[in-house]
Short mmCIF file of C-alpha atoms in Angstrom, two decimals:
data_model
loop_
_atom_site.label_atom_id
_atom_site.label_comp_id
_atom_site.label_asym_id
_atom_site.label_seq_id
_atom_site.Cartn_x
_atom_site.Cartn_y
_atom_site.Cartn_z
CA UNK A 1446 33.95 168.62 -78.38
CA UNK A 1447 31.89 165.67 -80.80
CA UNK A 1448 28.73 164.85 -79.75
CA UNK A 1449 29.62 161.55 -79.60
CA UNK A 1450 32.42 161.63 -77.22
CA UNK A 1451 31.66 163.96 -74.49
CA UNK A 1452 28.59 163.03 -74.15
CA UNK A 1453 29.33 161.11 -70.91
CA UNK A 1454 32.12 164.90 -69.58
CA UNK A 1455 28.94 166.82 -70.61
CA UNK A 1456 26.63 165.25 -68.67
CA UNK A 1457 29.06 165.23 -66.07
CA UNK A 1458 29.54 169.65 -66.28
CA UNK A 1459 25.78 169.96 -65.98
CA UNK A 1460 24.41 170.25 -62.33
CA UNK A 1461 27.48 172.69 -62.81
CA UNK A 1462 25.98 174.41 -65.92
CA UNK A 1463 22.93 174.54 -64.62
CA UNK A 1464 23.49 177.16 -62.28
CA UNK A 1465 26.45 179.14 -64.62
CA UNK A 1466 29.07 178.13 -62.45
CA UNK A 1467 31.03 176.92 -65.26
CA UNK A 1468 33.92 178.45 -66.39
CA UNK A 1469 33.15 180.12 -69.34
CA UNK A 1470 35.29 178.41 -72.15
CA UNK A 1471 33.75 175.55 -71.17
CA UNK A 1472 30.78 177.14 -70.82
CA UNK A 1473 30.54 177.67 -74.38
CA UNK A 1474 31.56 174.11 -75.20
CA UNK A 1475 28.63 173.17 -73.85
CA UNK A 1476 26.20 174.82 -74.92
CA UNK A 1477 27.41 173.95 -77.77
CA UNK A 1478 27.30 170.24 -77.21
CA UNK A 1479 23.37 170.96 -76.08
CA UNK A 1480 22.78 172.44 -79.43
CA UNK A 1481 23.75 169.35 -80.73
CA UNK A 1482 22.73 166.65 -78.58
CA UNK A 1483 18.55 166.20 -77.66
CA UNK A 1484 19.55 163.35 -74.84
CA UNK A 1485 21.85 165.93 -72.55
CA UNK A 1486 19.50 168.88 -73.98
CA UNK A 1487 16.88 167.26 -72.31
CA UNK A 1488 19.00 166.58 -68.84
CA UNK A 1489 20.42 170.24 -69.08
CA UNK A 1490 16.50 171.19 -68.79
CA UNK A 1491 15.81 168.52 -66.19
CA UNK A 1492 18.56 170.23 -63.95
CA UNK A 1493 17.37 174.02 -65.02
CA UNK A 1494 13.50 172.68 -63.72
CA UNK A 1495 15.72 171.69 -60.38
CA UNK A 1496 16.62 174.66 -60.20
CA UNK A 1497 12.86 176.48 -60.75
CA UNK A 1498 12.67 174.31 -58.25
CA UNK A 1499 14.57 175.33 -55.21
CA UNK A 1500 13.45 179.17 -56.90
CA UNK A 1501 10.02 178.14 -54.63
CA UNK A 1502 12.46 178.26 -51.02
CA UNK A 1503 14.52 181.73 -52.50
CA UNK A 1504 10.88 183.39 -52.06
CA UNK A 1505 9.40 181.88 -49.12
CA UNK A 1506 7.92 184.20 -47.11
CA UNK A 1507 9.10 184.87 -43.89
CA UNK A 1508 7.37 182.82 -41.71
CA UNK A 1509 5.19 185.56 -39.47
CA UNK A 1510 6.35 187.19 -36.60
CA UNK A 1511 9.08 184.67 -36.19
CA UNK A 1512 11.61 187.54 -36.14
CA UNK A 1513 9.66 189.79 -34.29
CA UNK A 1514 11.20 191.11 -30.98
CA UNK A 1515 13.94 189.77 -32.40
CA UNK A 1516 16.28 192.37 -32.37
CA UNK A 1517 15.06 193.88 -28.55
CA UNK A 1518 16.34 189.94 -27.54
CA UNK A 1519 19.41 189.88 -28.94
CA UNK A 1520 20.77 193.39 -27.03
CA UNK A 1521 19.53 191.22 -23.98
CA UNK A 1522 21.27 188.30 -24.42
CA UNK A 1523 24.20 190.48 -25.22
CA UNK A 1524 23.56 193.29 -21.84
CA UNK A 1525 23.00 189.43 -19.53
CA UNK A 1526 26.07 188.07 -21.16
CA UNK A 1527 28.30 190.68 -21.87
CA UNK A 1528 31.75 188.12 -21.15
CA UNK A 1529 29.10 186.17 -18.65
CA UNK A 1530 26.62 184.00 -18.11
CA UNK A 1531 25.84 181.16 -21.26
CA UNK A 1532 22.52 181.80 -19.56
CA UNK A 1533 22.36 184.10 -21.30
CA UNK A 1534 22.63 182.36 -25.05
CA UNK A 1535 19.62 181.87 -26.79
CA UNK A 1536 20.28 177.57 -26.49
CA UNK A 1537 20.92 177.82 -23.30
CA UNK A 1538 16.79 179.77 -22.66
CA UNK A 1539 15.63 176.14 -22.99
CA UNK A 1540 17.41 174.65 -20.41
CA UNK A 1541 15.37 173.24 -17.39
CA UNK A 1542 17.67 171.52 -14.14
CA UNK A 1543 17.25 167.81 -14.80
CA UNK A 1544 16.07 165.88 -11.47
CA UNK A 1545 17.98 162.90 -12.22
CA UNK A 1546 21.69 165.01 -13.05
CA UNK A 1547 21.11 166.57 -9.93
CA UNK A 1548 20.28 164.05 -7.88
CA UNK A 1549 24.14 162.24 -9.32
CA UNK A 1550 25.49 165.10 -8.54
CA UNK A 1551 24.80 165.05 -4.88
CA UNK A 1552 25.36 161.53 -4.11
CA UNK A 1553 28.25 162.61 -5.82
CA UNK A 1554 29.47 165.06 -3.40
CA UNK A 1555 28.43 162.81 -0.38
CA UNK A 1556 30.34 160.16 -1.55
CA UNK A 1557 33.52 162.63 -1.94
CA UNK A 1558 33.19 163.71 1.64
CA UNK A 1559 32.65 160.71 3.10
CA UNK A 1560 35.60 159.50 1.55
CA UNK A 1561 37.15 162.40 2.54
CA UNK A 1562 36.07 162.06 5.96
CA UNK A 1563 37.74 158.51 6.44
CA UNK A 1564 41.07 159.67 4.82
CA UNK A 1565 41.43 162.01 7.58
CA UNK A 1566 39.96 160.00 10.56
CA UNK A 1567 42.44 157.41 9.20
CA UNK A 1568 44.99 159.54 9.35
CA UNK A 1569 46.05 159.14 5.62
CA UNK A 1570 45.68 163.36 4.83
CA UNK A 1571 48.65 163.91 7.98
CA UNK A 1572 51.61 164.47 5.63
CA UNK A 1573 49.80 167.45 3.60
CA UNK A 1574 48.34 169.56 6.72
CA UNK A 1575 51.04 172.16 8.18
CA UNK A 1576 51.07 171.89 12.35
CA UNK A 1577 51.99 175.27 13.39
CA UNK A 1578 54.86 174.56 15.88
CA UNK A 1579 53.49 174.39 19.31
CA UNK A 1580 54.29 177.72 21.45
CA UNK A 1581 57.69 177.97 23.45
CA UNK A 1582 59.66 175.33 20.46
CA UNK A 1583 60.13 175.76 16.83
CA UNK A 1584 60.04 172.92 14.70
CA UNK A 1585 61.04 172.14 10.71
CA UNK A 1586 58.24 169.48 9.67
CA UNK A 1587 59.15 166.48 7.52
CA UNK A 1588 62.68 168.35 7.31
CA UNK A 1589 65.52 165.50 7.13
CA UNK A 1590 68.48 166.07 9.89
CA UNK A 1591 71.48 165.72 9.50
CA UNK A 1592 73.24 161.92 11.10
CA UNK A 1593 73.42 164.14 14.38
CA UNK A 1594 70.44 166.32 14.57
CA UNK A 1595 67.70 164.21 15.86
CA UNK A 1596 66.11 161.75 13.16
CA UNK A 1597 63.31 163.00 11.51
CA UNK A 1598 60.73 159.69 12.19
CA UNK A 1599 61.55 161.27 15.90
CA UNK A 1600 57.65 163.10 17.05
CA UNK A 1601 56.96 166.59 15.70
CA UNK A 1602 56.47 168.28 17.25
CA UNK A 1603 59.21 168.70 18.87
CA UNK A 1604 60.91 170.72 21.29
CA UNK A 1605 65.11 171.93 19.75
CA UNK A 1606 67.48 170.85 21.82
CA UNK A 1607 70.76 173.43 23.90
CA UNK A 1608 73.20 174.53 20.02
CA UNK A 1609 76.11 171.80 19.53
CA UNK A 1610 77.71 175.01 17.68
CA UNK A 1611 76.37 178.44 17.33
CA UNK A 1612 77.04 179.91 13.97
CA UNK A 1613 78.96 183.04 13.55
CA UNK A 1614 77.03 185.68 13.32
CA UNK A 1615 75.00 184.94 15.52
CA UNK A 1616 75.21 186.04 19.28
CA UNK A 1617 76.68 183.63 21.33
CA UNK A 1618 75.34 185.33 24.27
CA UNK A 1619 72.04 185.12 23.74
CA UNK A 1620 72.08 181.58 23.90
CA UNK A 1621 70.16 180.40 21.23
CA UNK A 1622 68.95 176.83 20.36
CA UNK A 1623 69.84 175.74 17.33
CA UNK A 1624 68.42 172.48 14.91
CA UNK A 1625 70.41 172.38 11.81
CA UNK A 1626 68.52 170.92 8.76
CA UNK A 1627 68.12 170.70 5.24
CA UNK A 1628 64.99 170.65 3.43
CA UNK A 1629 63.72 173.57 0.76
CA UNK A 1630 61.20 176.44 0.89
CA UNK A 1631 60.09 179.31 -0.90
CA UNK A 1632 61.55 182.31 0.11
CA UNK A 1633 59.73 184.63 1.99
CA UNK A 1634 60.97 187.29 0.96
CA UNK A 1635 63.34 189.31 -1.55
CA UNK A 1636 66.51 189.18 -1.29
CA UNK A 1637 69.61 190.46 -3.63
CA UNK A 1638 71.80 187.41 -5.25
CA UNK A 1639 68.51 185.16 -3.59
CA UNK A 1640 68.46 181.90 -4.46
CA UNK A 1641 65.94 180.37 -6.55
CA UNK A 1642 62.37 179.11 -5.22
CA UNK A 1643 62.96 175.81 -4.69
CA UNK A 1644 66.60 175.69 -4.44
CA UNK A 1645 68.12 173.99 -1.62
CA UNK A 1646 68.00 175.47 1.31
CA UNK A 1647 69.83 174.89 5.39
CA UNK A 1648 67.77 175.88 8.33
CA UNK A 1649 68.25 177.46 11.60
CA UNK A 1650 65.44 177.52 13.66
CA UNK A 1651 66.65 179.52 16.55
CA UNK A 1652 65.00 180.30 20.05
CA UNK A 1653 65.91 183.58 21.69
CA UNK A 1654 64.99 184.35 25.01
CA UNK A 1655 65.25 187.27 25.59
CA UNK A 1656 63.62 188.86 22.38
CA UNK A 1657 59.92 189.41 23.68
CA UNK A 1658 58.37 185.95 24.78
CA UNK A 1659 61.00 184.29 23.80
CA UNK A 1660 60.00 182.60 20.33
CA UNK A 1661 60.78 184.42 17.81
CA UNK A 1662 62.04 182.58 14.84
CA UNK A 1663 64.89 183.17 12.85
CA UNK A 1664 65.34 181.32 9.82
CA UNK A 1665 68.72 180.68 8.19
CA UNK A 1666 68.59 180.57 4.94
CA UNK A 1667 72.02 179.64 2.60
CA UNK A 1668 71.21 179.02 -1.10
CA UNK A 1669 74.34 178.14 -3.11
CA UNK A 1670 73.84 181.42 -4.69
CA UNK A 1671 74.07 183.27 -1.24
CA UNK A 1672 77.67 183.77 0.27
CA UNK A 1673 76.96 185.40 3.55
CA UNK A 1674 74.31 183.93 5.26
CA UNK A 1675 71.22 186.28 6.34
CA UNK A 1676 69.02 186.70 8.45
CA UNK A 1677 65.40 186.22 8.08
CA UNK A 1678 62.40 187.20 10.44
CA UNK A 1679 59.41 186.15 9.29
CA UNK A 1680 55.89 187.19 9.68
CA UNK A 1681 54.13 186.23 12.35
CA UNK A 1682 52.11 182.82 11.84
CA UNK A 1683 54.10 182.54 8.94
CA UNK A 1684 54.08 178.61 8.47
CA UNK A 1685 57.52 176.73 6.55
CA UNK A 1686 56.83 174.81 3.81
CA UNK A 1687 57.60 170.71 4.65
CA UNK A 1688 57.63 169.87 1.45
CA UNK A 1689 58.33 171.66 -2.13
CA UNK A 1690 57.41 170.15 -5.44
CA UNK A 1691 60.73 169.61 -6.29
CA UNK A 1692 62.80 168.29 -3.15
CA UNK A 1693 62.56 165.48 -4.74
CA UNK A 1694 64.21 165.81 -7.44
CA UNK A 1695 68.11 165.50 -7.84
CA UNK B 1052 21.70 178.61 -73.69
CA UNK B 1053 19.51 180.95 -71.52
CA UNK B 1054 18.71 178.98 -67.80
CA UNK B 1055 15.03 179.89 -65.73
CA UNK B 1056 16.30 182.71 -63.48
CA UNK B 1057 15.93 183.00 -59.89
CA UNK B 1058 15.12 185.81 -58.41
CA UNK B 1059 18.48 185.70 -56.86
CA UNK B 1060 19.74 186.89 -53.41
CA UNK B 1061 16.94 188.72 -51.07
CA UNK B 1062 19.72 190.28 -49.66
CA UNK B 1063 22.79 192.87 -51.71
CA UNK B 1064 25.82 190.84 -52.66
CA UNK B 1065 28.50 190.45 -50.67
CA UNK B 1066 31.36 191.04 -52.69
CA UNK B 1067 32.61 194.67 -51.52
CA UNK B 1068 32.41 195.52 -47.87
CA UNK B 1069 29.87 197.46 -46.77
CA UNK B 1070 30.92 200.67 -45.35
CA UNK B 1071 28.09 200.93 -43.44
CA UNK B 1072 28.45 198.04 -41.35
CA UNK B 1073 32.26 198.91 -40.84
CA UNK B 1074 31.34 201.99 -39.12
CA UNK B 1075 28.73 200.61 -36.95
CA UNK B 1076 31.23 197.99 -35.45
CA UNK B 1077 33.67 201.07 -34.38
CA UNK B 1078 31.26 202.79 -33.05
CA UNK B 1079 30.35 198.73 -30.86
CA UNK B 1080 33.89 198.85 -30.33
CA UNK B 1081 33.48 202.05 -28.69
CA UNK B 1082 30.44 201.06 -26.81
CA UNK B 1083 28.14 202.30 -28.54
CA UNK B 1084 25.22 199.37 -27.71
CA UNK B 1085 22.54 201.58 -30.25
CA UNK B 1086 24.92 200.95 -33.29
CA UNK B 1087 24.46 196.71 -32.62
CA UNK B 1088 20.90 196.38 -31.98
CA UNK B 1089 20.81 198.57 -35.96
CA UNK B 1090 23.39 195.48 -37.13
CA UNK B 1091 21.16 193.33 -35.52
CA UNK B 1092 18.32 194.57 -37.12
CA UNK B 1093 20.21 195.57 -40.32
CA UNK B 1094 21.44 191.90 -41.01
CA UNK B 1095 18.26 189.79 -38.55
CA UNK B 1096 16.57 188.17 -41.67
CA UNK B 1097 19.51 187.37 -42.97
CA UNK B 1098 21.13 185.53 -40.17
CA UNK B 1099 17.62 183.30 -40.38
CA UNK B 1100 17.43 183.24 -43.27
CA UNK B 1101 21.09 181.40 -43.78
CA UNK B 1102 19.90 178.51 -40.70
CA UNK B 1103 16.78 178.38 -41.90
CA UNK B 1104 18.19 176.78 -45.11
CA UNK B 1105 20.41 174.79 -42.71
CA UNK B 1106 17.30 173.81 -40.55
CA UNK B 1107 14.44 174.09 -42.34
CA UNK B 1108 12.57 174.96 -39.21
CA UNK B 1109 11.29 178.36 -38.28
CA UNK B 1110 11.92 178.24 -34.60
CA UNK B 1111 15.38 176.49 -34.28
CA UNK B 1112 16.28 178.48 -36.91
CA UNK B 1113 15.56 181.83 -34.85
CA UNK B 1114 17.53 180.80 -32.52
CA UNK B 1115 20.33 179.70 -34.54
CA UNK B 1116 20.66 183.31 -35.50
CA UNK B 1117 20.08 184.72 -32.14
CA UNK B 1118 23.04 182.97 -30.45
CA UNK B 1119 25.01 184.40 -33.81
CA UNK B 1120 24.59 187.52 -32.90
CA UNK B 1121 25.24 187.14 -29.35
CA UNK B 1122 28.74 185.73 -30.28
CA UNK B 1123 28.99 188.36 -33.06
CA UNK B 1124 28.88 190.39 -29.99
CA UNK B 1125 31.02 188.72 -27.50
CA UNK B 1126 33.79 188.31 -30.55
CA UNK B 1127 33.82 191.70 -32.34
CA UNK B 1128 36.70 192.86 -31.50
CA UNK B 1129 38.21 190.20 -34.01
CA UNK B 1130 36.08 191.31 -37.00
CA UNK B 1131 39.02 191.58 -39.57
CA UNK B 1132 37.52 194.49 -41.34
CA UNK B 1133 38.91 193.23 -44.94
CA UNK B 1134 35.82 190.75 -45.54
CA UNK B 1135 31.98 191.98 -45.38
CA UNK B 1136 30.28 191.75 -42.00
CA UNK B 1137 27.58 189.41 -43.64
CA UNK B 1138 30.24 187.20 -44.53
CA UNK B 1139 31.07 186.93 -41.04
CA UNK B 1140 27.84 186.36 -40.01
CA UNK B 1141 26.87 183.51 -42.28
CA UNK B 1142 29.96 182.21 -41.17
CA UNK B 1143 28.91 181.89 -37.37
CA UNK B 1144 25.67 181.28 -38.23
CA UNK B 1145 26.40 178.34 -40.31
CA UNK B 1146 28.04 176.94 -38.32
CA UNK B 1147 26.28 176.84 -35.31
CA UNK B 1148 23.24 175.66 -37.14
CA UNK B 1149 24.75 173.15 -39.03
CA UNK B 1150 26.35 172.32 -34.94
CA UNK B 1151 22.60 172.02 -34.19
CA UNK B 1152 22.04 169.72 -37.23
CA UNK B 1153 24.16 167.46 -35.71
CA UNK B 1154 23.66 167.20 -32.35
CA UNK B 1155 19.78 166.89 -33.18
CA UNK B 1156 20.25 164.57 -35.93
CA UNK B 1157 16.67 165.44 -36.85
CA UNK B 1158 17.19 165.90 -40.43
CA UNK B 1159 20.10 163.55 -41.21
CA UNK B 1160 19.24 160.74 -44.00
CA UNK B 1161 15.53 161.57 -44.24
CA UNK B 1162 13.14 159.25 -45.81
CA UNK B 1163 12.02 160.12 -49.36
CA UNK B 1164 8.97 157.57 -48.58
CA UNK B 1165 8.85 158.78 -44.65
CA UNK B 1166 7.84 161.75 -46.47
CA UNK B 1167 5.85 160.43 -48.89
CA UNK B 1168 3.19 159.34 -46.47
CA UNK B 1169 2.96 162.49 -43.71
CA UNK B 1170 2.01 164.01 -47.44
CA UNK B 1171 -1.86 163.98 -48.74
CA UNK B 1172 -1.41 161.25 -51.28
CA UNK B 1173 -2.90 164.28 -53.65
CA UNK B 1174 0.79 165.76 -53.54
CA UNK B 1175 1.49 162.91 -55.35
CA UNK B 1176 -0.50 163.21 -58.83
CA UNK B 1177 1.75 163.28 -62.08
CA UNK B 1178 4.05 166.51 -61.96
CA UNK B 1179 3.04 167.69 -58.64
CA UNK B 1180 5.29 171.23 -59.37
CA UNK B 1181 1.98 171.84 -62.23
CA UNK B 1182 -0.79 170.64 -60.30
CA UNK B 1183 0.00 172.23 -56.66
CA UNK B 1184 -0.30 175.24 -55.00
CA UNK B 1185 2.90 177.60 -53.98
CA UNK B 1186 2.86 176.02 -50.00
CA UNK B 1187 2.19 172.69 -51.50
CA UNK B 1188 5.04 172.79 -53.60
CA UNK B 1189 7.22 174.57 -51.23
CA UNK B 1190 6.76 171.94 -48.32
CA UNK B 1191 7.74 169.25 -51.09
CA UNK B 1192 11.85 170.91 -52.53
CA UNK B 1193 12.27 171.62 -49.20
CA UNK B 1194 11.18 167.81 -48.24
CA UNK B 1195 13.55 166.52 -50.94
CA UNK B 1196 15.72 169.13 -50.47
CA UNK B 1197 16.15 167.78 -46.57
CA UNK B 1198 17.11 164.06 -48.35
CA UNK B 1199 20.29 165.47 -48.73
CA UNK B 1200 23.59 165.13 -47.02
CA UNK B 1201 24.00 168.55 -44.45
CA UNK B 1202 27.01 169.12 -46.13
CA UNK B 1203 25.88 168.75 -49.62
CA UNK B 1204 22.87 170.91 -48.47
CA UNK B 1205 24.39 174.26 -47.01
CA UNK B 1206 26.66 174.12 -49.97
CA UNK B 1207 23.37 173.98 -52.44
CA UNK B 1208 21.32 176.87 -50.00
CA UNK B 1209 24.12 178.71 -50.28
CA UNK B 1210 24.82 178.80 -54.05
CA UNK B 1211 21.08 178.63 -55.25
CA UNK B 1212 18.67 180.26 -52.87
CA UNK B 1213 20.42 182.51 -51.52
CA UNK B 1214 22.26 183.11 -54.30
CA UNK B 1215 26.29 184.03 -53.04
CA UNK B 1216 29.20 182.29 -55.20
CA UNK B 1217 31.27 180.26 -54.93
CA UNK B 1218 34.12 182.35 -53.56
CA UNK B 1219 31.55 183.10 -50.90
CA UNK B 1220 30.91 179.54 -49.53
CA UNK B 1221 34.46 178.59 -49.88
CA UNK B 1222 34.91 182.17 -47.50
CA UNK B 1223 32.13 180.77 -45.25
CA UNK B 1224 32.45 177.48 -44.77
CA UNK B 1225 36.29 177.13 -44.76
CA UNK B 1226 36.46 175.26 -47.41
CA UNK B 1227 38.31 174.78 -50.74
CA UNK B 1228 36.60 176.87 -53.16
CA UNK B 1229 37.62 173.35 -55.94
CA UNK B 1230 35.25 170.97 -53.21
CA UNK B 1231 32.21 173.94 -53.05
CA UNK B 1232 31.74 173.41 -56.97
CA UNK B 1233 32.06 169.84 -55.73
CA UNK B 1234 29.29 169.60 -53.01
CA UNK B 1235 27.42 171.75 -55.48
CA UNK B 1236 28.16 169.13 -58.15
CA UNK B 1237 26.92 166.82 -55.84
CA UNK B 1238 23.94 168.38 -54.38
CA UNK B 1239 22.06 169.40 -57.29
CA UNK B 1240 22.58 166.42 -59.19
CA UNK B 1241 21.35 164.03 -55.82
CA UNK B 1242 18.51 166.56 -55.65
CA UNK B 1243 17.78 166.03 -59.38
CA UNK B 1244 17.63 161.99 -58.37
CA UNK B 1245 15.80 162.65 -55.48
CA UNK B 1246 13.04 164.62 -56.95
CA UNK B 1247 12.89 162.27 -59.97
CA UNK B 1248 12.61 159.09 -57.83
CA UNK B 1249 9.74 160.73 -55.31
CA UNK B 1250 7.82 161.66 -58.27
CA UNK B 1251 8.44 158.32 -60.08
CA UNK B 1252 6.88 156.96 -56.69
CA UNK B 1253 4.05 159.41 -56.48
CA UNK B 1254 2.85 158.11 -60.14
CA UNK B 1255 3.13 154.72 -59.97
CA UNK B 1256 1.39 155.41 -56.10
CA UNK B 1257 -1.00 156.75 -58.34
CA UNK B 1258 -1.95 154.54 -60.85
CA UNK B 1259 -2.57 151.57 -58.51
CA UNK B 1260 -4.42 154.32 -56.74
CA UNK B 1261 -6.51 154.30 -59.34
CA UNK B 1262 -6.63 150.16 -60.49
CA UNK B 1263 -7.83 149.91 -57.43
CA UNK B 1264 -11.02 151.78 -57.92
CA UNK B 1265 -11.74 151.76 -61.91
CA UNK B 1266 -13.45 148.15 -60.71
CA UNK B 1267 -15.47 149.92 -57.61
CA UNK B 1268 -16.74 152.98 -60.64
CA UNK B 1269 -17.24 151.12 -63.24
CA UNK B 1270 -19.07 148.58 -60.97
CA UNK B 1271 -21.34 151.64 -59.28
#
């Protein structure tokens, strides 16, 4: 490394050399150059002085009392915030409720409530609500009915019509009413070889007058994967799910 | 070439994972909170100084250090026992300090002139490091350090103030070894340039002041 050829290179290395951060082979070459080049040596001395100034900060004493009770506060935060509230974090300690933020949130909540009330009054929320069936009748909300069945546009909550044909598994002597329609639903309970959630099913709602109260509903659920129809007794008060996200898919 | 020796790191080197720390962490994982308190007491100064190097504000540094320990507690199950606890603590603390700095933006782009005006005139006599007492010198150095961008300041502080190696800094900051060296190079260069610029302005200001007061003194 000759002096004239390498002054620029050496100066590029001086910041790292001043901190002992050069690999030893390069450090030796730089040292050799510094012994021969006063200009570079002065610059090196400048960097060395800079590190000396930084040393003042390295020896700075701990500000008085700054860590008093530090560990205790940390342990308190740990106890409060263990898997829990971010309010336990020190950075959150200084948070104070901002009146403007609270006002904005309150206004937004009021607006939301008013909008909801307006939509409800206009009847836009009706399709989302499941109307419980009136006593003595069964309903299928939003069912897509077969051609011989009443149209879905008819008022909901109507009584079942007399059976046009009874299912072979049902005892005709019971005189059940039948409404055949199709829809989709969620399987009410486990069944061997059963259909999956959202599978298309046929629903038959039966009224059995000889059962207690005459209002027990029997859902006949049949899916392509179930060869034999099954009779299920839903829990009292159970509602049909009139809309299923998969219903719209082909 | 002999170099002016810095006092070096305040703490033990971190090259070998501290077994005691690891035992304490295992005890913490077994539900022993006292062990964590011991761990906090052992490393509280380290965390504070790491934050202070970046932030330069003792109160904010204390908050950041506390938050670092709380995060350590929450993430203790994910601790990698192949590394030193202090490296992990440094990493969390430095990242929190940098986040704090970015949120506040207070330290970014400190103007040397503004810094100079904040100090008494006599601070800018030629060769102030020879004339000022230690606290005054500390203020000057810190002021110049804060003129550096946060990414350069962090590397410079970890290397020259905390005495960590480039490899350790790489582990802590998550940047490559080569990038650490490059940032260190730039940081030292900028620090030197800014310091020299500050001295030059101080010298010219002192000369102007002397020229203004000279005739009056002569008249008197």
